[in-house]
């Protein structure tokens, strides 16, 4: 049976990327040696590192005064890397979900954290709008897409202090004006590759301003100086990221995929709103175009397990919602084809017919 992969991360990758990864494991760059066995100091590899950074600059229109890093440790390591490198006294955070909360916890090791607003009161089903960013903060941290709850900050924020954004789950899904951010980071495994590598986009002049001493691996400046090769980089993960970005470029880049993403999300939300069995959980104005969360409507609450079973029988994979929200979550990242969304919609329609 054909499978439709809606996993939240790691998740579906473009077929073109996995195919070339398979080939590269056999033979990388016609070297006669596989990608898992080459030296990260070989010329072929240095070219991939350079090209991957160049693809980031090209696809996101990243200005010259920003550097792109590829590091281990996932987005979670950036939760402490960011305050270690940027916070002298105080930082401001917007608490829009559990990932934001985890970032706040790590920042508290380095100084004062002001949580400017939180949507925890309604289980993070919306993005707070009314808050003031303190002008004496070293930076303001946001999570642009809240993977678990299906909410998203769709616009670049105006801020008196540099904005730091965890874009793990919506990076490259929509255009962003990078110049409005001080730092953007995330794990690759949702939209730009497999697990094992995190990306960090930094405005270089923000570094070197903290008083504390930093361990080598914690210091972004050292990673910049060494082109993300201060230690052995996650070679294979970066290679698959390179292939994923090449695929995105061939489609027409971020602007083109944004159109496709908006159409996929609109179609799925329209079905959730139409179908009497389901309701969406996120505030409409904050609905994510990457993670679509919904539950059974009140009258059909007892059908949740039935629908999961039915959907599984139709090839749907990974649509069970996160335990803190319940119900269902369809993660429809860049590499999730329109065909998968249409198959899920058809499945919801047929389940409604069976139950009325
Ligand atoms: C998945 C996710 C993370 C955690 O990423 P890791 O690479 O597993 O550390 C952090 N923030 C957001 C928004 C995420 O979706």
mmCIF file of N, CA, C and O in Angstrom, residues 231-306:
data_model
loop_
_atom_site.group_PDB
_atom_site.id
_atom_site.type_symbol
_atom_site.label_atom_id
_atom_site.label_comp_id
_atom_site.label_asym_id
_atom_site.label_seq_id
_atom_site.Cartn_x
_atom_site.Cartn_y
_atom_site.Cartn_z
ATOM 1 N N UNK A 231 35.261 20.905 14.547
ATOM 2 C CA UNK A 231 35.392 19.461 14.759
ATOM 3 C C UNK A 231 34.701 18.773 13.584
ATOM 4 O O UNK A 231 34.228 19.441 12.662
ATOM 5 N N UNK A 232 34.677 17.443 13.593
ATOM 6 C CA UNK A 232 34.089 16.714 12.466
ATOM 7 C C UNK A 232 32.614 17.075 12.334
ATOM 8 O O UNK A 232 31.842 16.894 13.273
ATOM 9 N N UNK A 233 32.217 17.620 11.208
ATOM 10 C CA UNK A 233 30.798 17.972 11.049
ATOM 11 C C UNK A 233 29.960 16.713 10.760
ATOM 12 O O UNK A 233 30.517 15.683 10.380
ATOM 13 N N UNK A 234 28.652 16.795 10.971
ATOM 14 C CA UNK A 234 27.784 15.663 10.620
ATOM 15 C C UNK A 234 27.675 15.549 9.097
ATOM 16 O O UNK A 234 26.737 16.056 8.468
ATOM 17 N N UNK A 235 28.675 14.894 8.519
ATOM 18 C CA UNK A 235 28.876 14.871 7.059
ATOM 19 C C UNK A 235 27.633 14.394 6.305
ATOM 20 O O UNK A 235 27.160 15.055 5.375
ATOM 21 N N UNK A 236 27.117 13.252 6.707
ATOM 22 C CA UNK A 236 25.998 12.684 5.943
ATOM 23 C C UNK A 236 24.754 13.579 6.026
ATOM 24 O O UNK A 236 24.090 13.831 5.010
ATOM 25 N N UNK A 237 24.459 14.074 7.230
ATOM 26 C CA UNK A 237 23.268 14.935 7.384
ATOM 27 C C UNK A 237 23.393 16.198 6.533
ATOM 28 O O UNK A 237 22.421 16.644 5.920
ATOM 29 N N UNK A 238 24.595 16.752 6.503
ATOM 30 C CA UNK A 238 24.800 17.964 5.696
ATOM 31 C C UNK A 238 24.672 17.636 4.209
ATOM 32 O O UNK A 238 24.105 18.403 3.439
ATOM 33 N N UNK A 239 25.170 16.456 3.827
ATOM 34 C CA UNK A 239 25.029 16.072 2.416
ATOM 35 C C UNK A 239 23.547 15.995 2.014
ATOM 36 O O UNK A 239 23.145 16.516 0.971
ATOM 37 N N UNK A 240 22.736 15.371 2.859
ATOM 38 C CA UNK A 240 21.309 15.238 2.513
ATOM 39 C C UNK A 240 20.627 16.622 2.541
ATOM 40 O O UNK A 240 19.735 16.894 1.741
ATOM 41 N N UNK A 241 21.094 17.495 3.438
ATOM 42 C CA UNK A 241 20.583 18.870 3.430
ATOM 43 C C UNK A 241 20.910 19.546 2.096
ATOM 44 O O UNK A 241 20.049 20.201 1.480
ATOM 45 N N UNK A 242 22.141 19.374 1.643
ATOM 46 C CA UNK A 242 22.581 19.926 0.352
ATOM 47 C C UNK A 242 21.653 19.460 -0.770
ATOM 48 O O UNK A 242 21.188 20.258 -1.603
ATOM 49 N N UNK A 243 21.339 18.175 -0.782
ATOM 50 C CA UNK A 243 20.467 17.633 -1.836
ATOM 51 C C UNK A 243 19.028 18.146 -1.692
ATOM 52 O O UNK A 243 18.344 18.386 -2.682
ATOM 53 N N UNK A 244 18.593 18.327 -0.438
ATOM 54 C CA UNK A 244 17.238 18.832 -0.186
ATOM 55 C C UNK A 244 17.107 20.280 -0.673
ATOM 56 O O UNK A 244 16.108 20.658 -1.296
ATOM 57 N N UNK A 245 18.148 21.065 -0.436
ATOM 58 C CA UNK A 245 18.111 22.467 -0.872
ATOM 59 C C UNK A 245 18.216 22.577 -2.395
ATOM 60 O O UNK A 245 17.605 23.457 -3.008
ATOM 61 N N UNK A 246 18.993 21.653 -2.999
ATOM 62 C CA UNK A 246 19.064 21.640 -4.472
ATOM 63 C C UNK A 246 17.686 21.365 -5.062
ATOM 64 O O UNK A 246 17.265 21.973 -6.048
ATOM 65 N N UNK A 247 16.984 20.435 -4.432
ATOM 66 C CA UNK A 247 15.611 20.112 -4.867
ATOM 67 C C UNK A 247 14.705 21.337 -4.729
ATOM 68 O O UNK A 247 13.956 21.673 -5.649
ATOM 69 N N UNK A 248 14.832 22.029 -3.604
ATOM 70 C CA UNK A 248 13.997 23.223 -3.381
ATOM 71 C C UNK A 248 14.297 24.289 -4.441
ATOM 72 O O UNK A 248 13.397 24.920 -4.993
ATOM 73 N N UNK A 249 15.571 24.451 -4.728
ATOM 74 C CA UNK A 249 15.958 25.428 -5.753
ATOM 75 C C UNK A 249 15.360 25.058 -7.115
ATOM 76 O O UNK A 249 14.859 25.916 -7.839
ATOM 77 N N UNK A 250 15.385 23.767 -7.434
ATOM 78 C CA UNK A 250 14.875 23.325 -8.737
ATOM 79 C C UNK A 250 13.364 23.563 -8.860
ATOM 80 O O UNK A 250 12.829 23.688 -9.958
ATOM 81 N N UNK A 251 12.684 23.631 -7.727
ATOM 82 C CA UNK A 251 11.234 23.906 -7.748
ATOM 83 C C UNK A 251 10.924 25.389 -7.911
ATOM 84 O O UNK A 251 9.768 25.776 -8.041
ATOM 85 N N UNK A 252 11.956 26.212 -7.777
ATOM 86 C CA UNK A 252 11.721 27.654 -7.866
ATOM 87 C C UNK A 252 11.979 28.370 -6.545
ATOM 88 O O UNK A 252 11.659 29.551 -6.393
ATOM 89 N N UNK A 253 12.511 27.628 -5.549
ATOM 90 C CA UNK A 253 12.929 28.269 -4.298
ATOM 91 C C UNK A 253 11.810 28.473 -3.291
ATOM 92 O O UNK A 253 10.716 27.914 -3.417
ATOM 93 N N UNK A 254 12.119 29.279 -2.292
ATOM 94 C CA UNK A 254 11.221 29.461 -1.150
ATOM 95 C C UNK A 254 9.901 30.125 -1.575
ATOM 96 O O UNK A 254 8.824 29.752 -1.112
ATOM 97 N N UNK A 255 9.986 31.090 -2.495
ATOM 98 C CA UNK A 255 8.770 31.787 -2.928
ATOM 99 C C UNK A 255 7.817 30.786 -3.598
ATOM 100 O O UNK A 255 6.599 30.831 -3.363
ATOM 101 N N UNK A 256 8.365 29.891 -4.403
ATOM 102 C CA UNK A 256 7.530 28.922 -5.120
ATOM 103 C C UNK A 256 6.934 27.896 -4.158
ATOM 104 O O UNK A 256 5.734 27.576 -4.230
ATOM 105 N N UNK A 257 7.744 27.400 -3.236
ATOM 106 C CA UNK A 257 7.220 26.383 -2.303
ATOM 107 C C UNK A 257 6.198 27.017 -1.372
ATOM 108 O O UNK A 257 5.244 26.357 -0.943
ATOM 109 N N UNK A 258 6.356 28.301 -1.067
ATOM 110 C CA UNK A 258 5.390 28.977 -0.193
ATOM 111 C C UNK A 258 3.989 28.943 -0.809
ATOM 112 O O UNK A 258 2.991 28.692 -0.129
ATOM 113 N N UNK A 259 3.902 29.181 -2.116
ATOM 114 C CA UNK A 259 2.618 29.116 -2.812
ATOM 115 C C UNK A 259 2.008 27.734 -2.640
ATOM 116 O O UNK A 259 0.839 27.581 -2.279
ATOM 117 N N UNK A 260 2.839 26.707 -2.897
ATOM 118 C CA UNK A 260 2.358 25.318 -2.805
ATOM 119 C C UNK A 260 1.935 25.011 -1.366
ATOM 120 O O UNK A 260 0.881 24.412 -1.126
ATOM 121 N N UNK A 261 2.751 25.440 -0.406
ATOM 122 C CA UNK A 261 2.440 25.176 1.010
ATOM 123 C C UNK A 261 1.125 25.824 1.423
ATOM 124 O O UNK A 261 0.321 25.228 2.141
ATOM 125 N N UNK A 262 0.909 27.062 0.973
ATOM 126 C CA UNK A 262 -0.321 27.759 1.334
ATOM 127 C C UNK A 262 -1.536 27.019 0.770
ATOM 128 O O UNK A 262 -2.561 26.897 1.428
ATOM 129 N N UNK A 263 -1.398 26.521 -0.456
ATOM 130 C CA UNK A 263 -2.516 25.804 -1.079
ATOM 131 C C UNK A 263 -2.806 24.491 -0.356
ATOM 132 O O UNK A 263 -3.959 24.138 -0.126
ATOM 133 N N UNK A 264 -1.737 23.775 0.001
ATOM 134 C CA UNK A 264 -1.926 22.504 0.730
ATOM 135 C C UNK A 264 -2.635 22.762 2.054
ATOM 136 O O UNK A 264 -3.599 22.073 2.404
ATOM 137 N N UNK A 265 -2.142 23.754 2.806
ATOM 138 C CA UNK A 265 -2.712 24.047 4.127
ATOM 139 C C UNK A 265 -4.158 24.517 3.987
ATOM 140 O O UNK A 265 -5.041 24.076 4.734
ATOM 141 N N UNK A 266 -4.410 25.388 3.014
ATOM 142 C CA UNK A 266 -5.774 25.915 2.837
ATOM 143 C C UNK A 266 -6.749 24.782 2.534
ATOM 144 O O UNK A 266 -7.871 24.743 3.068
ATOM 145 N N UNK A 267 -6.339 23.840 1.701
ATOM 146 C CA UNK A 267 -7.219 22.726 1.341
ATOM 147 C C UNK A 267 -7.540 21.879 2.576
ATOM 148 O O UNK A 267 -8.701 21.493 2.807
ATOM 149 N N UNK A 268 -6.530 21.604 3.384
ATOM 150 C CA UNK A 268 -6.747 20.752 4.560
ATOM 151 C C UNK A 268 -7.584 21.472 5.623
ATOM 152 O O UNK A 268 -8.516 20.892 6.194
ATOM 153 N N UNK A 269 -7.291 22.746 5.872
ATOM 154 C CA UNK A 269 -8.096 23.498 6.849
ATOM 155 C C UNK A 269 -9.544 23.636 6.359
ATOM 156 O O UNK A 269 -10.479 23.596 7.161
ATOM 157 N N UNK A 270 -9.723 23.801 5.061
ATOM 158 C CA UNK A 270 -11.087 23.925 4.530
ATOM 159 C C UNK A 270 -11.878 22.645 4.820
ATOM 160 O O UNK A 270 -13.057 22.695 5.192
ATOM 161 N N UNK A 271 -11.232 21.510 4.683
ATOM 162 C CA UNK A 271 -11.922 20.247 4.967
ATOM 163 C C UNK A 271 -12.226 20.102 6.461
ATOM 164 O O UNK A 271 -13.318 19.669 6.844
ATOM 165 N N UNK A 272 -11.281 20.499 7.306
ATOM 166 C CA UNK A 272 -11.509 20.443 8.763
ATOM 167 C C UNK A 272 -12.709 21.320 9.124
ATOM 168 O O UNK A 272 -13.575 20.914 9.910
ATOM 169 N N UNK A 273 -12.781 22.508 8.523
ATOM 170 C CA UNK A 273 -13.878 23.432 8.834
ATOM 171 C C UNK A 273 -15.215 22.960 8.258
ATOM 172 O O UNK A 273 -16.276 23.256 8.795
ATOM 173 N N UNK A 274 -15.166 22.243 7.144
ATOM 174 C CA UNK A 274 -16.401 21.765 6.502
ATOM 175 C C UNK A 274 -16.933 20.487 7.148
ATOM 176 O O UNK A 274 -18.131 20.321 7.356
ATOM 177 N N UNK A 275 -16.030 19.584 7.485
ATOM 178 C CA UNK A 275 -16.408 18.245 7.933
ATOM 179 C C UNK A 275 -16.963 18.300 9.354
ATOM 180 O O UNK A 275 -16.307 18.813 10.262
ATOM 181 N N UNK A 276 -18.174 17.773 9.575
ATOM 182 C CA UNK A 276 -18.784 17.945 10.899
ATOM 183 C C UNK A 276 -18.139 17.055 11.969
ATOM 184 O O UNK A 276 -18.372 17.231 13.156
ATOM 185 N N UNK A 277 -17.285 16.140 11.565
ATOM 186 C CA UNK A 277 -16.625 15.260 12.538
ATOM 187 C C UNK A 277 -15.394 15.894 13.194
ATOM 188 O O UNK A 277 -14.952 15.436 14.249
ATOM 189 N N UNK A 278 -14.840 16.915 12.540
ATOM 190 C CA UNK A 278 -13.548 17.442 13.016
ATOM 191 C C UNK A 278 -13.599 18.929 13.333
ATOM 192 O O UNK A 278 -14.390 19.665 12.744
ATOM 193 N N UNK A 279 -12.734 19.349 14.276
ATOM 194 C CA UNK A 279 -12.515 20.793 14.485
ATOM 195 C C UNK A 279 -11.024 21.068 14.650
ATOM 196 O O UNK A 279 -10.282 20.240 15.197
ATOM 197 N N UNK A 280 -10.614 22.219 14.185
ATOM 198 C CA UNK A 280 -9.215 22.629 14.334
ATOM 199 C C UNK A 280 -8.960 23.095 15.761
ATOM 200 O O UNK A 280 -9.881 23.549 16.436
ATOM 201 N N UNK A 281 -7.725 22.986 16.233
ATOM 202 C CA UNK A 281 -7.421 23.380 17.620
ATOM 203 C C UNK A 281 -6.735 24.743 17.714
ATOM 204 O O UNK A 281 -6.753 25.357 18.771
ATOM 205 N N UNK A 282 -6.135 25.220 16.660
ATOM 206 C CA UNK A 282 -5.391 26.487 16.731
ATOM 207 C C UNK A 282 -6.298 27.659 16.356
ATOM 208 O O UNK A 282 -7.205 27.510 15.528
ATOM 209 N N UNK A 283 -6.052 28.817 16.966
ATOM 210 C CA UNK A 283 -6.781 30.037 16.611
ATOM 211 C C UNK A 283 -6.604 30.266 15.107
ATOM 212 O O UNK A 283 -5.492 30.146 14.581
ATOM 213 N N UNK A 284 -7.715 30.591 14.411
ATOM 214 C CA UNK A 284 -7.669 30.635 12.942
ATOM 215 C C UNK A 284 -6.581 31.547 12.390
ATOM 216 O O UNK A 284 -5.883 31.197 11.438
ATOM 217 N N UNK A 285 -6.421 32.719 13.015
ATOM 218 C CA UNK A 285 -5.444 33.678 12.474
ATOM 219 C C UNK A 285 -3.998 33.213 12.685
ATOM 220 O O UNK A 285 -3.084 33.704 12.040
ATOM 221 N N UNK A 286 -3.817 32.245 13.580
ATOM 222 C CA UNK A 286 -2.457 31.780 13.869
ATOM 223 C C UNK A 286 -2.167 30.394 13.288
ATOM 224 O O UNK A 286 -1.152 29.774 13.614
ATOM 225 N N UNK A 287 -3.066 29.890 12.461
ATOM 226 C CA UNK A 287 -2.895 28.534 11.949
ATOM 227 C C UNK A 287 -1.588 28.367 11.176
ATOM 228 O O UNK A 287 -1.259 29.157 10.288
ATOM 229 N N UNK A 288 -0.884 27.311 11.501
ATOM 230 C CA UNK A 288 0.385 27.001 10.851
ATOM 231 C C UNK A 288 0.153 26.409 9.462
ATOM 232 O O UNK A 288 -0.787 25.632 9.261
ATOM 233 N N UNK A 289 1.031 26.750 8.523
ATOM 234 C CA UNK A 289 0.942 26.094 7.212
ATOM 235 C C UNK A 289 1.804 24.830 7.176
ATOM 236 O O UNK A 289 1.868 24.151 6.164
ATOM 237 N N UNK A 290 2.448 24.488 8.293
ATOM 238 C CA UNK A 290 3.305 23.304 8.338
ATOM 239 C C UNK A 290 2.708 22.159 9.170
ATOM 240 O O UNK A 290 2.826 20.995 8.800
ATOM 241 N N UNK A 291 2.127 22.498 10.326
ATOM 242 C CA UNK A 291 1.566 21.472 11.207
ATOM 243 C C UNK A 291 0.087 21.786 11.418
ATOM 244 O O UNK A 291 -0.253 22.819 11.978
ATOM 245 N N UNK A 292 -0.758 20.881 10.942
ATOM 246 C CA UNK A 292 -2.199 21.113 10.992
ATOM 247 C C UNK A 292 -2.801 20.228 12.086
ATOM 248 O O UNK A 292 -2.780 19.000 11.976
ATOM 249 N N UNK A 293 -3.286 20.867 13.164
ATOM 250 C CA UNK A 293 -3.784 20.121 14.319
ATOM 251 C C UNK A 293 -5.307 20.158 14.366
ATOM 252 O O UNK A 293 -5.907 21.218 14.203
ATOM 253 N N UNK A 294 -5.915 19.006 14.591
ATOM 254 C CA UNK A 294 -7.370 18.955 14.707
ATOM 255 C C UNK A 294 -7.782 17.787 15.601
ATOM 256 O O UNK A 294 -6.999 16.876 15.841
ATOM 257 N N UNK A 295 -9.001 17.887 16.116
ATOM 258 C CA UNK A 295 -9.539 16.838 16.990
ATOM 259 C C UNK A 295 -10.927 16.451 16.498
ATOM 260 O O UNK A 295 -11.478 17.115 15.614
ATOM 261 N N UNK A 296 -11.525 15.396 17.072
ATOM 262 C CA UNK A 296 -12.899 15.052 16.741
ATOM 263 C C UNK A 296 -13.792 16.134 17.355
ATOM 264 O O UNK A 296 -13.517 16.625 18.452
ATOM 265 N N UNK A 297 -14.865 16.481 16.662
ATOM 266 C CA UNK A 297 -15.786 17.466 17.250
ATOM 267 C C UNK A 297 -16.543 16.799 18.403
ATOM 268 O O UNK A 297 -16.585 15.564 18.508
ATOM 269 N N UNK A 298 -17.135 17.613 19.265
ATOM 270 C CA UNK A 298 -17.727 17.158 20.524
ATOM 271 C C UNK A 298 -18.625 15.920 20.344
ATOM 272 O O UNK A 298 -18.488 14.942 21.073
ATOM 273 N N UNK A 299 -19.513 15.945 19.355
ATOM 274 C CA UNK A 299 -20.485 14.865 19.165
ATOM 275 C C UNK A 299 -19.844 13.544 18.712
ATOM 276 O O UNK A 299 -20.477 12.493 18.765
ATOM 277 N N UNK A 300 -18.600 13.629 18.246
ATOM 278 C CA UNK A 300 -17.958 12.417 17.710
ATOM 279 C C UNK A 300 -16.695 12.027 18.483
ATOM 280 O O UNK A 300 -15.860 11.288 17.976
ATOM 281 N N UNK A 301 -16.591 12.548 19.698
ATOM 282 C CA UNK A 301 -15.395 12.330 20.524
ATOM 283 C C UNK A 301 -14.966 10.859 20.594
ATOM 284 O O UNK A 301 -13.777 10.536 20.602
ATOM 285 N N UNK A 302 -15.953 9.966 20.661
ATOM 286 C CA UNK A 302 -15.644 8.535 20.825
ATOM 287 C C UNK A 302 -15.107 7.885 19.543
ATOM 288 O O UNK A 302 -14.780 6.708 19.534
ATOM 289 N N UNK A 303 -15.011 8.667 18.455
ATOM 290 C CA UNK A 303 -14.571 8.094 17.171
ATOM 291 C C UNK A 303 -13.070 8.261 16.909
ATOM 292 O O UNK A 303 -12.577 7.882 15.845
ATOM 293 N N UNK A 304 -12.367 8.846 17.875
ATOM 294 C CA UNK A 304 -10.955 9.169 17.627
ATOM 295 C C UNK A 304 -10.117 7.940 17.242
ATOM 296 O O UNK A 304 -9.420 7.935 16.229
ATOM 297 N N UNK A 305 -10.220 6.903 18.057
ATOM 298 C CA UNK A 305 -9.431 5.696 17.780
ATOM 299 C C UNK A 305 -9.851 5.070 16.450
ATOM 300 O O UNK A 305 -9.012 4.579 15.687
ATOM 301 N N UNK A 306 -11.167 5.127 16.168
ATOM 302 C CA UNK A 306 -11.678 4.569 14.904
ATOM 303 C C UNK A 306 -11.070 5.293 13.698
ATOM 304 O O UNK A 306 -10.688 4.670 12.714
#
